[in-house]
GROMACS .gro file of N, CA, C and O in nm:
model
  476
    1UNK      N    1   0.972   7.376  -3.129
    1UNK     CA    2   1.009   7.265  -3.215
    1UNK      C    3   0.882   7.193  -3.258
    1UNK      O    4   0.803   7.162  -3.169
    2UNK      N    5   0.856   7.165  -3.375
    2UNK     CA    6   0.767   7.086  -3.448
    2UNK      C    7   0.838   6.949  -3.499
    2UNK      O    8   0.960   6.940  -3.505
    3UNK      N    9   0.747   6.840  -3.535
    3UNK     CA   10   0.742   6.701  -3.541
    3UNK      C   11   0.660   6.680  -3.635
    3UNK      O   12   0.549   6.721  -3.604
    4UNK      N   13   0.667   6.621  -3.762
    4UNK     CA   14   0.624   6.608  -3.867
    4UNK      C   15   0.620   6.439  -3.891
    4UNK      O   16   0.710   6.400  -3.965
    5UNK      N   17   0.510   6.310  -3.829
    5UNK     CA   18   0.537   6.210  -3.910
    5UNK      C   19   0.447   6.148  -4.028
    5UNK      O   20   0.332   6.164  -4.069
    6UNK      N   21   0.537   6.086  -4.057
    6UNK     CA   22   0.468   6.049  -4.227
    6UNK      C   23   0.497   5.848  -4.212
    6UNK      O   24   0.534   5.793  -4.108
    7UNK      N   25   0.472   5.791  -4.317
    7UNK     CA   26   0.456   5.664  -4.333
    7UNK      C   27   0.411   5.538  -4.329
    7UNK      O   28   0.450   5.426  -4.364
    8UNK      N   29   0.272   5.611  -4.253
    8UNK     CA   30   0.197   5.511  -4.225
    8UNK      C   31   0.082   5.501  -4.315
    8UNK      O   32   0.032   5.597  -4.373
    9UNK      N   33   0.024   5.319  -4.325
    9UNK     CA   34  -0.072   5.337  -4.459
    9UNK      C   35  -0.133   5.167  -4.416
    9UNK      O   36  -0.140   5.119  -4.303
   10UNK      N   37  -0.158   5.125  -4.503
   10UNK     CA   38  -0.228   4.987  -4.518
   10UNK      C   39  -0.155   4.921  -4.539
   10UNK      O   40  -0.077   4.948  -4.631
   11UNK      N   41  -0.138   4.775  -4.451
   11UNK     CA   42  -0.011   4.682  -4.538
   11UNK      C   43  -0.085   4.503  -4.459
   11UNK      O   44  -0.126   4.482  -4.345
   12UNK      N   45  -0.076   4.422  -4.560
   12UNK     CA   46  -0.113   4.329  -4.539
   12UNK      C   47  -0.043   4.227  -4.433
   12UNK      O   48   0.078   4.236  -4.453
   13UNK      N   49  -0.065   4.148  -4.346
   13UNK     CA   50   0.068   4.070  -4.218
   13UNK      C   51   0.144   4.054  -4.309
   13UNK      O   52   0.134   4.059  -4.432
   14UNK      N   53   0.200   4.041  -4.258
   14UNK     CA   54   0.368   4.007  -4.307
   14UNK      C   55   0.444   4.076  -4.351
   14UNK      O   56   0.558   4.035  -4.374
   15UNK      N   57   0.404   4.209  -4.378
   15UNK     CA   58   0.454   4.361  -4.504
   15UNK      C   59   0.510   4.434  -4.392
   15UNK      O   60   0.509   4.392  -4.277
   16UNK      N   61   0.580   4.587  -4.443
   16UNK     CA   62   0.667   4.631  -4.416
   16UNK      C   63   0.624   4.777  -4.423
   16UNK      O   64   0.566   4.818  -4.523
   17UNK      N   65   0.656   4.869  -4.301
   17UNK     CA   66   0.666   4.998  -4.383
   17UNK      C   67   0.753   5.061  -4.277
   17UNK      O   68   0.777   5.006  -4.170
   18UNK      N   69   0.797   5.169  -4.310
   18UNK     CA   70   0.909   5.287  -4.281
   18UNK      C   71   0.802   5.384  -4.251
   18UNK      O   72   0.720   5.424  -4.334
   19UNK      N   73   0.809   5.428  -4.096
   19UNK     CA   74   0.777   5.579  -4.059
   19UNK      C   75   0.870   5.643  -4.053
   19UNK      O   76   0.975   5.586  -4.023
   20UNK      N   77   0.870   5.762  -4.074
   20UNK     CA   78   0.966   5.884  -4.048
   20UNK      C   79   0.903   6.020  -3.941
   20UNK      O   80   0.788   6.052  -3.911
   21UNK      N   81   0.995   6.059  -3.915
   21UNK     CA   82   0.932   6.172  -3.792
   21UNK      C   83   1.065   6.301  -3.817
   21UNK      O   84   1.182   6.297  -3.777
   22UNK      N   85   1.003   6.395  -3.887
   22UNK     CA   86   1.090   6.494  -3.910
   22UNK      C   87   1.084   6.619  -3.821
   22UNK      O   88   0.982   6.683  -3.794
   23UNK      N   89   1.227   6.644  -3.772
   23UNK     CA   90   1.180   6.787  -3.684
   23UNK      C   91   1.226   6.856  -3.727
   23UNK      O   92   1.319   6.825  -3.802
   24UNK      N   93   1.185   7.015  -3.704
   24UNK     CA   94   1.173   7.104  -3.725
   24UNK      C   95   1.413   7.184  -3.682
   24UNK      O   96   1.489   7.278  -3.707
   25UNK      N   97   1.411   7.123  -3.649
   25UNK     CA   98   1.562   7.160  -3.622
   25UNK      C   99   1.613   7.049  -3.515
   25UNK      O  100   1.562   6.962  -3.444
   26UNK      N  101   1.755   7.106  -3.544
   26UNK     CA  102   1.842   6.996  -3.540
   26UNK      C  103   1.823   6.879  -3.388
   26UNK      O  104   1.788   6.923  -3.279
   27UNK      N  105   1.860   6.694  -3.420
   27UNK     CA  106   1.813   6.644  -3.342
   27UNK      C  107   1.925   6.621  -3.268
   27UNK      O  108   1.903   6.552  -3.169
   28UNK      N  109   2.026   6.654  -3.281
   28UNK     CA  110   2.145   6.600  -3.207
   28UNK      C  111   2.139   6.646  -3.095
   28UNK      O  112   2.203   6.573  -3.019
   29UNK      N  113   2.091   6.737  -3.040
   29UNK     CA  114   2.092   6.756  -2.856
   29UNK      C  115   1.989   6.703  -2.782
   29UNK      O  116   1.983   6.717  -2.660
   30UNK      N  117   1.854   6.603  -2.894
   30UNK     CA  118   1.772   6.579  -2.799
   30UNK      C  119   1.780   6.464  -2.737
   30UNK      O  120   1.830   6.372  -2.802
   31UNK      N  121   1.739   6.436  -2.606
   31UNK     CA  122   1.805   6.383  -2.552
   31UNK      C  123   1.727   6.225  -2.571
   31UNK      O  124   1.809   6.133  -2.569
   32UNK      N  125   1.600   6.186  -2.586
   32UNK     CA  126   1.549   6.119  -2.618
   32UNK      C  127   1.411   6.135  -2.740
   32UNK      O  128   1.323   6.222  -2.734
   33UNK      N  129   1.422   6.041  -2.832
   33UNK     CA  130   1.308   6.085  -2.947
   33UNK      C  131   1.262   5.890  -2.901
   33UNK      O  132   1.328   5.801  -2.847
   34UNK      N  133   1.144   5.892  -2.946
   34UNK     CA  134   1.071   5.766  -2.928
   34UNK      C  135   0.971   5.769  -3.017
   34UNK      O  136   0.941   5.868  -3.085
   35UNK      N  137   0.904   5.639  -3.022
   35UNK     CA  138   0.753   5.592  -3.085
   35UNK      C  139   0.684   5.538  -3.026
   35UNK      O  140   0.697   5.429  -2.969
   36UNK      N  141   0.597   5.609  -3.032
   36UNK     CA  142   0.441   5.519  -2.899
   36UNK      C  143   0.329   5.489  -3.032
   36UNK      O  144   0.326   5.524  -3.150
   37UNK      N  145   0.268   5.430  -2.967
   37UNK     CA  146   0.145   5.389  -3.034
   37UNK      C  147   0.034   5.348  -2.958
   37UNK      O  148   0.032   5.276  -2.858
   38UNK      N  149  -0.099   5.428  -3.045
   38UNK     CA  150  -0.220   5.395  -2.925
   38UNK      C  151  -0.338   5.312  -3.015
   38UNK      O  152  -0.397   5.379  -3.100
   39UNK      N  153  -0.376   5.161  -3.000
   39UNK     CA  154  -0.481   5.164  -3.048
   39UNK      C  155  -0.632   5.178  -3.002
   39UNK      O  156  -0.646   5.158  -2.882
   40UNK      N  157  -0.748   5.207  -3.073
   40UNK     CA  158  -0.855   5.241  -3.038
   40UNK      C  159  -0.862   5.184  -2.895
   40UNK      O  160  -0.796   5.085  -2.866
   41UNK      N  161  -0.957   5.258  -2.789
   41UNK     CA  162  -0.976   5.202  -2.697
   41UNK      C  163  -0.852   5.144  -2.588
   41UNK      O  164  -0.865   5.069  -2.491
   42UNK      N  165  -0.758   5.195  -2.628
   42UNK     CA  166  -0.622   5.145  -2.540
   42UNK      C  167  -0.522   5.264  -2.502
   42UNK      O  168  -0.534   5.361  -2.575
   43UNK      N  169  -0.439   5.273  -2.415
   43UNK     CA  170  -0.363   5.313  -2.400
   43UNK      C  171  -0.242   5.372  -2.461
   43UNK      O  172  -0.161   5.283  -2.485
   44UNK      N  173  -0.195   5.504  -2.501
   44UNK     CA  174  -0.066   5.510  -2.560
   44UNK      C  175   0.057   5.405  -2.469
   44UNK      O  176   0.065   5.396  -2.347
   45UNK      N  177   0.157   5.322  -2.583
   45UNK     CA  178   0.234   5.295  -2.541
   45UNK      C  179   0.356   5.307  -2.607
   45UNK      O  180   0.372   5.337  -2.725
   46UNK      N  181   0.462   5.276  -2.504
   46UNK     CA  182   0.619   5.294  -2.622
   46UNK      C  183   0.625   5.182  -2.689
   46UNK      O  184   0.599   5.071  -2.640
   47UNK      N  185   0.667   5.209  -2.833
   47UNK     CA  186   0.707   5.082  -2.914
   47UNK      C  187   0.844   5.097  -2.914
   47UNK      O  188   0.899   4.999  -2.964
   48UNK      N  189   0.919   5.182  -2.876
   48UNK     CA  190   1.034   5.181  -2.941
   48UNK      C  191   1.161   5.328  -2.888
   48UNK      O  192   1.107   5.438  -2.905
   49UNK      N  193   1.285   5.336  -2.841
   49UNK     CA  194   1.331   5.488  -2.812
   49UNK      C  195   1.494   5.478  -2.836
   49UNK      O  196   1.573   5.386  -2.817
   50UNK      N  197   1.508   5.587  -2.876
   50UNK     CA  198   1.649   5.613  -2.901
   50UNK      C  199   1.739   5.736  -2.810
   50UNK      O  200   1.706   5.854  -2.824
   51UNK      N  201   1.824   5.709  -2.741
   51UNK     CA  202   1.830   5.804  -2.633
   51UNK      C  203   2.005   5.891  -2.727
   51UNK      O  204   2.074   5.874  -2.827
   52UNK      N  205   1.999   5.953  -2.642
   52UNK     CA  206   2.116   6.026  -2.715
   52UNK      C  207   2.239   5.969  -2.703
   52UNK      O  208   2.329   6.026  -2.765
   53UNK      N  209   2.272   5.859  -2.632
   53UNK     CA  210   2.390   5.751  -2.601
   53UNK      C  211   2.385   5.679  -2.700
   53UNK      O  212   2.471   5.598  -2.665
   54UNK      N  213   2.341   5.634  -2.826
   54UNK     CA  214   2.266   5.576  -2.920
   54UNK      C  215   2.192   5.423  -2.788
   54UNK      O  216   2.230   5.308  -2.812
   55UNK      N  217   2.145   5.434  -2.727
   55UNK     CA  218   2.094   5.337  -2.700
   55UNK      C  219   1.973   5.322  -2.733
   55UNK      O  220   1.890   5.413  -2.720
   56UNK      N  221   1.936   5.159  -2.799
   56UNK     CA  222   1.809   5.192  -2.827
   56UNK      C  223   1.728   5.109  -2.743
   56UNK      O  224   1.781   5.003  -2.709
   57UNK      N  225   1.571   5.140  -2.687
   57UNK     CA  226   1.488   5.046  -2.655
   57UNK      C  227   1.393   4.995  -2.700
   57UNK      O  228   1.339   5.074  -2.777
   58UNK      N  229   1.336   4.898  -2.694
   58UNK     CA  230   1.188   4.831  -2.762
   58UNK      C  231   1.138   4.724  -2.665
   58UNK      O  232   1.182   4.652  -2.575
   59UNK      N  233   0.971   4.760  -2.755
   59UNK     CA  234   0.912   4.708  -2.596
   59UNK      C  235   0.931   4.527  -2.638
   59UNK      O  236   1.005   4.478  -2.723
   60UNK      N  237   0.846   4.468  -2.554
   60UNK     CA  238   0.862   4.288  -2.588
   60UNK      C  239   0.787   4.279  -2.716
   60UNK      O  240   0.819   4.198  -2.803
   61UNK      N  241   0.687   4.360  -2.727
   61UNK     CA  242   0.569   4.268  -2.869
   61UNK      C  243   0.626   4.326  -2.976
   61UNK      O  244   0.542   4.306  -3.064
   62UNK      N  245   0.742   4.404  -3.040
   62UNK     CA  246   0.792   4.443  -3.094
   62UNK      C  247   0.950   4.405  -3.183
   62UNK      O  248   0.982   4.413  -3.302
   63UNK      N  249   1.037   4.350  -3.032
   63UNK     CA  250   1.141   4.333  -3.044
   63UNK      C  251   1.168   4.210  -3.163
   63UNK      O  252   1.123   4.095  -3.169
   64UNK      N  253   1.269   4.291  -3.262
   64UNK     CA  254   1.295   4.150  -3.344
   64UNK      C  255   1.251   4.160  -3.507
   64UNK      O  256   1.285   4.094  -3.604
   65UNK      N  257   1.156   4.276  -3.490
   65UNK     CA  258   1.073   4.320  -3.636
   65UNK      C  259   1.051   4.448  -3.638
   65UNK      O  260   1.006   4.496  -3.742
   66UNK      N  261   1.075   4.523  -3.540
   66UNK     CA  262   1.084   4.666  -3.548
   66UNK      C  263   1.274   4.744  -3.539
   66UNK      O  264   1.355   4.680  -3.472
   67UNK      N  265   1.308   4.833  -3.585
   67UNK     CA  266   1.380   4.897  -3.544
   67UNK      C  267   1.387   5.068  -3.571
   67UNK      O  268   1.339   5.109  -3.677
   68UNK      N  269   1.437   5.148  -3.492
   68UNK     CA  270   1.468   5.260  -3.460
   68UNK      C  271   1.596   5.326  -3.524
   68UNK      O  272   1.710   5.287  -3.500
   69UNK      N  273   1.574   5.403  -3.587
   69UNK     CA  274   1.711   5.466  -3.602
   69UNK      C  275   1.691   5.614  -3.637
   69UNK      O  276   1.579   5.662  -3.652
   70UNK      N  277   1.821   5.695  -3.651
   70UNK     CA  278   1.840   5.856  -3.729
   70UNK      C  279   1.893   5.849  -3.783
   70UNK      O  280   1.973   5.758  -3.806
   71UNK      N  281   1.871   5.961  -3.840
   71UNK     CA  282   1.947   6.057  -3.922
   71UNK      C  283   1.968   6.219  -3.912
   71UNK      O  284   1.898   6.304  -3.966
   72UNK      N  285   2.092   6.243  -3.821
   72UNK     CA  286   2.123   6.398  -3.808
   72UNK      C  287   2.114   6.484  -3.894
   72UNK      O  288   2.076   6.600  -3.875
   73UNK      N  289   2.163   6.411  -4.047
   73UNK     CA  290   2.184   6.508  -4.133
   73UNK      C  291   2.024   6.560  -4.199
   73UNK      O  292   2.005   6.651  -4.280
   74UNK      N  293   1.960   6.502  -4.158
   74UNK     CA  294   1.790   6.501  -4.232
   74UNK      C  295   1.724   6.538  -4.101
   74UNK      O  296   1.613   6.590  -4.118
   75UNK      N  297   1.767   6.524  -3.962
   75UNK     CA  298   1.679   6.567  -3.850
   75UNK      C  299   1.570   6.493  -3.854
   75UNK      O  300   1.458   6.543  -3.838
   76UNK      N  301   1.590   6.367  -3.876
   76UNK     CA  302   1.455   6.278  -3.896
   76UNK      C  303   1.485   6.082  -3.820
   76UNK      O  304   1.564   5.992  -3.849
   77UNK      N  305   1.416   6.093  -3.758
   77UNK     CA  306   1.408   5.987  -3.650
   77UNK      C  307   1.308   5.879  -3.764
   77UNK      O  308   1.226   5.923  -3.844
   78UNK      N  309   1.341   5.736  -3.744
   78UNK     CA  310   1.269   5.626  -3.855
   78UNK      C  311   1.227   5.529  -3.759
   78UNK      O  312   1.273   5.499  -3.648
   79UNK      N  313   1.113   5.478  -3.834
   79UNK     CA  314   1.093   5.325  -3.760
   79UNK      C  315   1.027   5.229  -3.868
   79UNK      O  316   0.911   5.220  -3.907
   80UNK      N  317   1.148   5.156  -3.905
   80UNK     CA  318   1.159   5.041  -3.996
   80UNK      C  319   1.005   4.930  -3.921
   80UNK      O  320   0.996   4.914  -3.800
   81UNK      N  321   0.937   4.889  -3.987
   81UNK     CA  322   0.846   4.789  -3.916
   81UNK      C  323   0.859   4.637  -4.043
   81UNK      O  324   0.860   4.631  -4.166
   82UNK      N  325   0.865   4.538  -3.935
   82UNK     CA  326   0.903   4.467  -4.088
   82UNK      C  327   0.809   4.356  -3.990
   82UNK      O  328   0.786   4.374  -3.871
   83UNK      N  329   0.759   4.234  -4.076
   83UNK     CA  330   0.675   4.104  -4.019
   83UNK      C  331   0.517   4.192  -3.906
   83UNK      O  332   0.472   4.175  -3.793
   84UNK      N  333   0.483   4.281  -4.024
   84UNK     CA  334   0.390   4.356  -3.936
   84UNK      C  335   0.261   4.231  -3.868
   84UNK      O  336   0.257   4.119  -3.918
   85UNK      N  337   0.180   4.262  -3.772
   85UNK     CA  338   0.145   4.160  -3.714
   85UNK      C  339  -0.082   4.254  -3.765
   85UNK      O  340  -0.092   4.365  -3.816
   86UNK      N  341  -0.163   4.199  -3.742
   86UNK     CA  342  -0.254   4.299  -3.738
   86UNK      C  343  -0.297   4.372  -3.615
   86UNK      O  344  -0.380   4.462  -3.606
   87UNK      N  345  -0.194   4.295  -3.483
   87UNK     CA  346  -0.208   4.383  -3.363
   87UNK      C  347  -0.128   4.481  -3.361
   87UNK      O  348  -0.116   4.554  -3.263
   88UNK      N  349  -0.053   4.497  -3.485
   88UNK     CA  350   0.051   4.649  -3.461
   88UNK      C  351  -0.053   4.752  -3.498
   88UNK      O  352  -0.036   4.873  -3.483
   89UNK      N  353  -0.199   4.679  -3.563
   89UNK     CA  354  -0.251   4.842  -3.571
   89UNK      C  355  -0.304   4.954  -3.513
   89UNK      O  356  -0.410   4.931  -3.455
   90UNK      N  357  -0.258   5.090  -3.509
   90UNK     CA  358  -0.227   5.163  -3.410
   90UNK      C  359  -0.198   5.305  -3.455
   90UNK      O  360  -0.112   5.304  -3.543
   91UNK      N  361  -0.239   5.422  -3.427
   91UNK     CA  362  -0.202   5.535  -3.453
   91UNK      C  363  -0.070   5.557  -3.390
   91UNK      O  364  -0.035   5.558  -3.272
   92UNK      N  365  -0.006   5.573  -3.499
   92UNK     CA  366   0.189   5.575  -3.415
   92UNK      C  367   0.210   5.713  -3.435
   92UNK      O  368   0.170   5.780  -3.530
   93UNK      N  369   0.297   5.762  -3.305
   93UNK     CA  370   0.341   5.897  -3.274
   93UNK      C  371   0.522   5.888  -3.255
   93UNK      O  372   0.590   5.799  -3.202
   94UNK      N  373   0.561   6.005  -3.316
   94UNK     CA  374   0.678   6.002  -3.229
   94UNK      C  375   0.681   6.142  -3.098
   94UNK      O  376   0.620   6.246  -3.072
   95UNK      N  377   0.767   6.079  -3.057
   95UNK     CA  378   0.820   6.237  -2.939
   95UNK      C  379   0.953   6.251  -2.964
   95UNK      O  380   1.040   6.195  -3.029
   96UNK      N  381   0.935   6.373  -2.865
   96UNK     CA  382   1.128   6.424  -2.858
   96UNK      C  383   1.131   6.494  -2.716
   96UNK      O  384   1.058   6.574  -2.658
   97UNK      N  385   1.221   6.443  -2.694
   97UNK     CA  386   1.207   6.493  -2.536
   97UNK      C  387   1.372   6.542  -2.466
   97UNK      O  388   1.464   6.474  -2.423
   98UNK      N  389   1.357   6.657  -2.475
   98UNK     CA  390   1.498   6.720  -2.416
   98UNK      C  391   1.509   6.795  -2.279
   98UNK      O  392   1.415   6.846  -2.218
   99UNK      N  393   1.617   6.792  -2.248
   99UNK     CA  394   1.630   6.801  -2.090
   99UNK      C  395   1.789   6.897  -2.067
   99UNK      O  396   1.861   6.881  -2.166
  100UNK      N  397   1.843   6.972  -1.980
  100UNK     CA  398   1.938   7.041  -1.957
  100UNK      C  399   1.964   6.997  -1.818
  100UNK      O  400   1.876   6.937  -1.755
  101UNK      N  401   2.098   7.027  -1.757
  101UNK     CA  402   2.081   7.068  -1.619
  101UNK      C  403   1.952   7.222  -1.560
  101UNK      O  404   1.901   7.250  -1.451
  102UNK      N  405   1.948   7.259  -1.642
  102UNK     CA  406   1.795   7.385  -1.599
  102UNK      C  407   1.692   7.313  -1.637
  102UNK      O  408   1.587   7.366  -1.600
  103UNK      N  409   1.674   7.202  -1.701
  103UNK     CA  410   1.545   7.172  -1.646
  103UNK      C  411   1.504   7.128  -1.796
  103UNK      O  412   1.592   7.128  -1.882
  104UNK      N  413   1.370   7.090  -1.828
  104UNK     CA  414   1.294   7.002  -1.927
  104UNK      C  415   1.341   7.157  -2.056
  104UNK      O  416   1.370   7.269  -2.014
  105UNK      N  417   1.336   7.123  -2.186
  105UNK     CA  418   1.368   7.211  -2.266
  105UNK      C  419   1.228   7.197  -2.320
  105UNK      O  420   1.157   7.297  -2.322
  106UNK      N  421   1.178   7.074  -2.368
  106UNK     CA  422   1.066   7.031  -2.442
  106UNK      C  423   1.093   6.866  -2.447
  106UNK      O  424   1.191   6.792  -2.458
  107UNK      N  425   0.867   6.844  -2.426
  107UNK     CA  426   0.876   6.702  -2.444
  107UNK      C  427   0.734   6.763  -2.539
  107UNK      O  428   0.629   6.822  -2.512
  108UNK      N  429   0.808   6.704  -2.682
  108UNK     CA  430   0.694   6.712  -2.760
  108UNK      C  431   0.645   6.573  -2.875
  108UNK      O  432   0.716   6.485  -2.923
  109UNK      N  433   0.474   6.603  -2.896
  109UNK     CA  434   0.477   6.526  -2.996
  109UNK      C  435   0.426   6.584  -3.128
  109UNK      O  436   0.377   6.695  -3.149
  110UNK      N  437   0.455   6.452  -3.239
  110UNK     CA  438   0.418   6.468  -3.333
  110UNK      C  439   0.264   6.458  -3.364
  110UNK      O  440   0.183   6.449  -3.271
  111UNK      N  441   0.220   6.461  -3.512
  111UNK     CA  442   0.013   6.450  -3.504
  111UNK      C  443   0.022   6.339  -3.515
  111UNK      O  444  -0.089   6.300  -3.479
  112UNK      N  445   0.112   6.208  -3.555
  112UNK     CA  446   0.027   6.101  -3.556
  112UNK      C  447   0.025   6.031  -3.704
  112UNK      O  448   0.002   6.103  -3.801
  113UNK      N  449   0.046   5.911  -3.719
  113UNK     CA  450   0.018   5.829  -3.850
  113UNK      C  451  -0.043   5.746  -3.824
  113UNK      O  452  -0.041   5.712  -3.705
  114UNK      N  453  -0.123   5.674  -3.916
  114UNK     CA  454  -0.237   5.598  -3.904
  114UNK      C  455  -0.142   5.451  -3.952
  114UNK      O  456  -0.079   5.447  -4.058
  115UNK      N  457  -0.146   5.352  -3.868
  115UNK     CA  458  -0.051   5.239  -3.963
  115UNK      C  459  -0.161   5.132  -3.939
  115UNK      O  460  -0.204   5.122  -3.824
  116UNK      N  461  -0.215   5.046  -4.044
  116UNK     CA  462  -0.337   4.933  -4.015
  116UNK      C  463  -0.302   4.833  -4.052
  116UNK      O  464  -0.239   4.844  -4.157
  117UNK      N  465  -0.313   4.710  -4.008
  117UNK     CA  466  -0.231   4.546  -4.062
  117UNK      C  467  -0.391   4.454  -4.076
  117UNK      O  468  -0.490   4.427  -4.009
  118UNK      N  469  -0.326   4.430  -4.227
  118UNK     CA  470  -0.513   4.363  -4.258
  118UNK      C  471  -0.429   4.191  -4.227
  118UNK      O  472  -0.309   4.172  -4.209
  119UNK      N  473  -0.517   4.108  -4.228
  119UNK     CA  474  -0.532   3.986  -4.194
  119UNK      C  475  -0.516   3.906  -4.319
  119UNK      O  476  -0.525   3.784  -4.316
   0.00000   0.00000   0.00000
């Protein structure tokens, strides 16, 4: 399975943008898809996850201006970013991470979008 994301670009505080994370086949059995983000010098972290219960999570510096969602019919996982801050800037990834009773199927990621919040 491949992970394709797109949508990240330059946007001034307060602006808005839509990532998308397209996979390669269908997302309905996976069991969790998410968005991390790492900036320079820091740690990957989760911004954000959608588990296959539709439950969604988000971390605290996030909650309130970000959201998560799919789309089965497109096999493509989104992350709406709205009241961007210039600490959201961050190379954002998604994953997908599936699991069986036999065991891990795949925990994969995508290459990565560049998202930058100017001041």
């Amino acid at each position: 399975v491949q992970l394709q994301a797109s949508g990240g670009g330059l946007v001034q505080a307060g602006g808005s943008l839509r990532l998308s994370c397209t996979v390669s086949e269908s997302i309905a059995p996976i069991n969790v898809m998410a968005w991390y983000r790492q900036a320079p010098g820091q740690q990957r972290e989760l911004v954000a996850r959608y588990s296959s219960s539709r439950t969604k999570n988000y971390s605290d510096s996030v909650k309130g201006r970000f959201t998560i969602s799919r789309d089965t019919t497109k096999n493509t996982l989104y992350l709406q970013m709205n009241l961007l801050k210039p600490e959201d800037t961050a190379v954002y990834y998604c994953n997908a991470y599936r699991v069986t009773a036999g065991g891990v199927i795949y925990d994969v990621w995508g290459q990565g979008t560049q998202v930058t919040v100017s001041s």
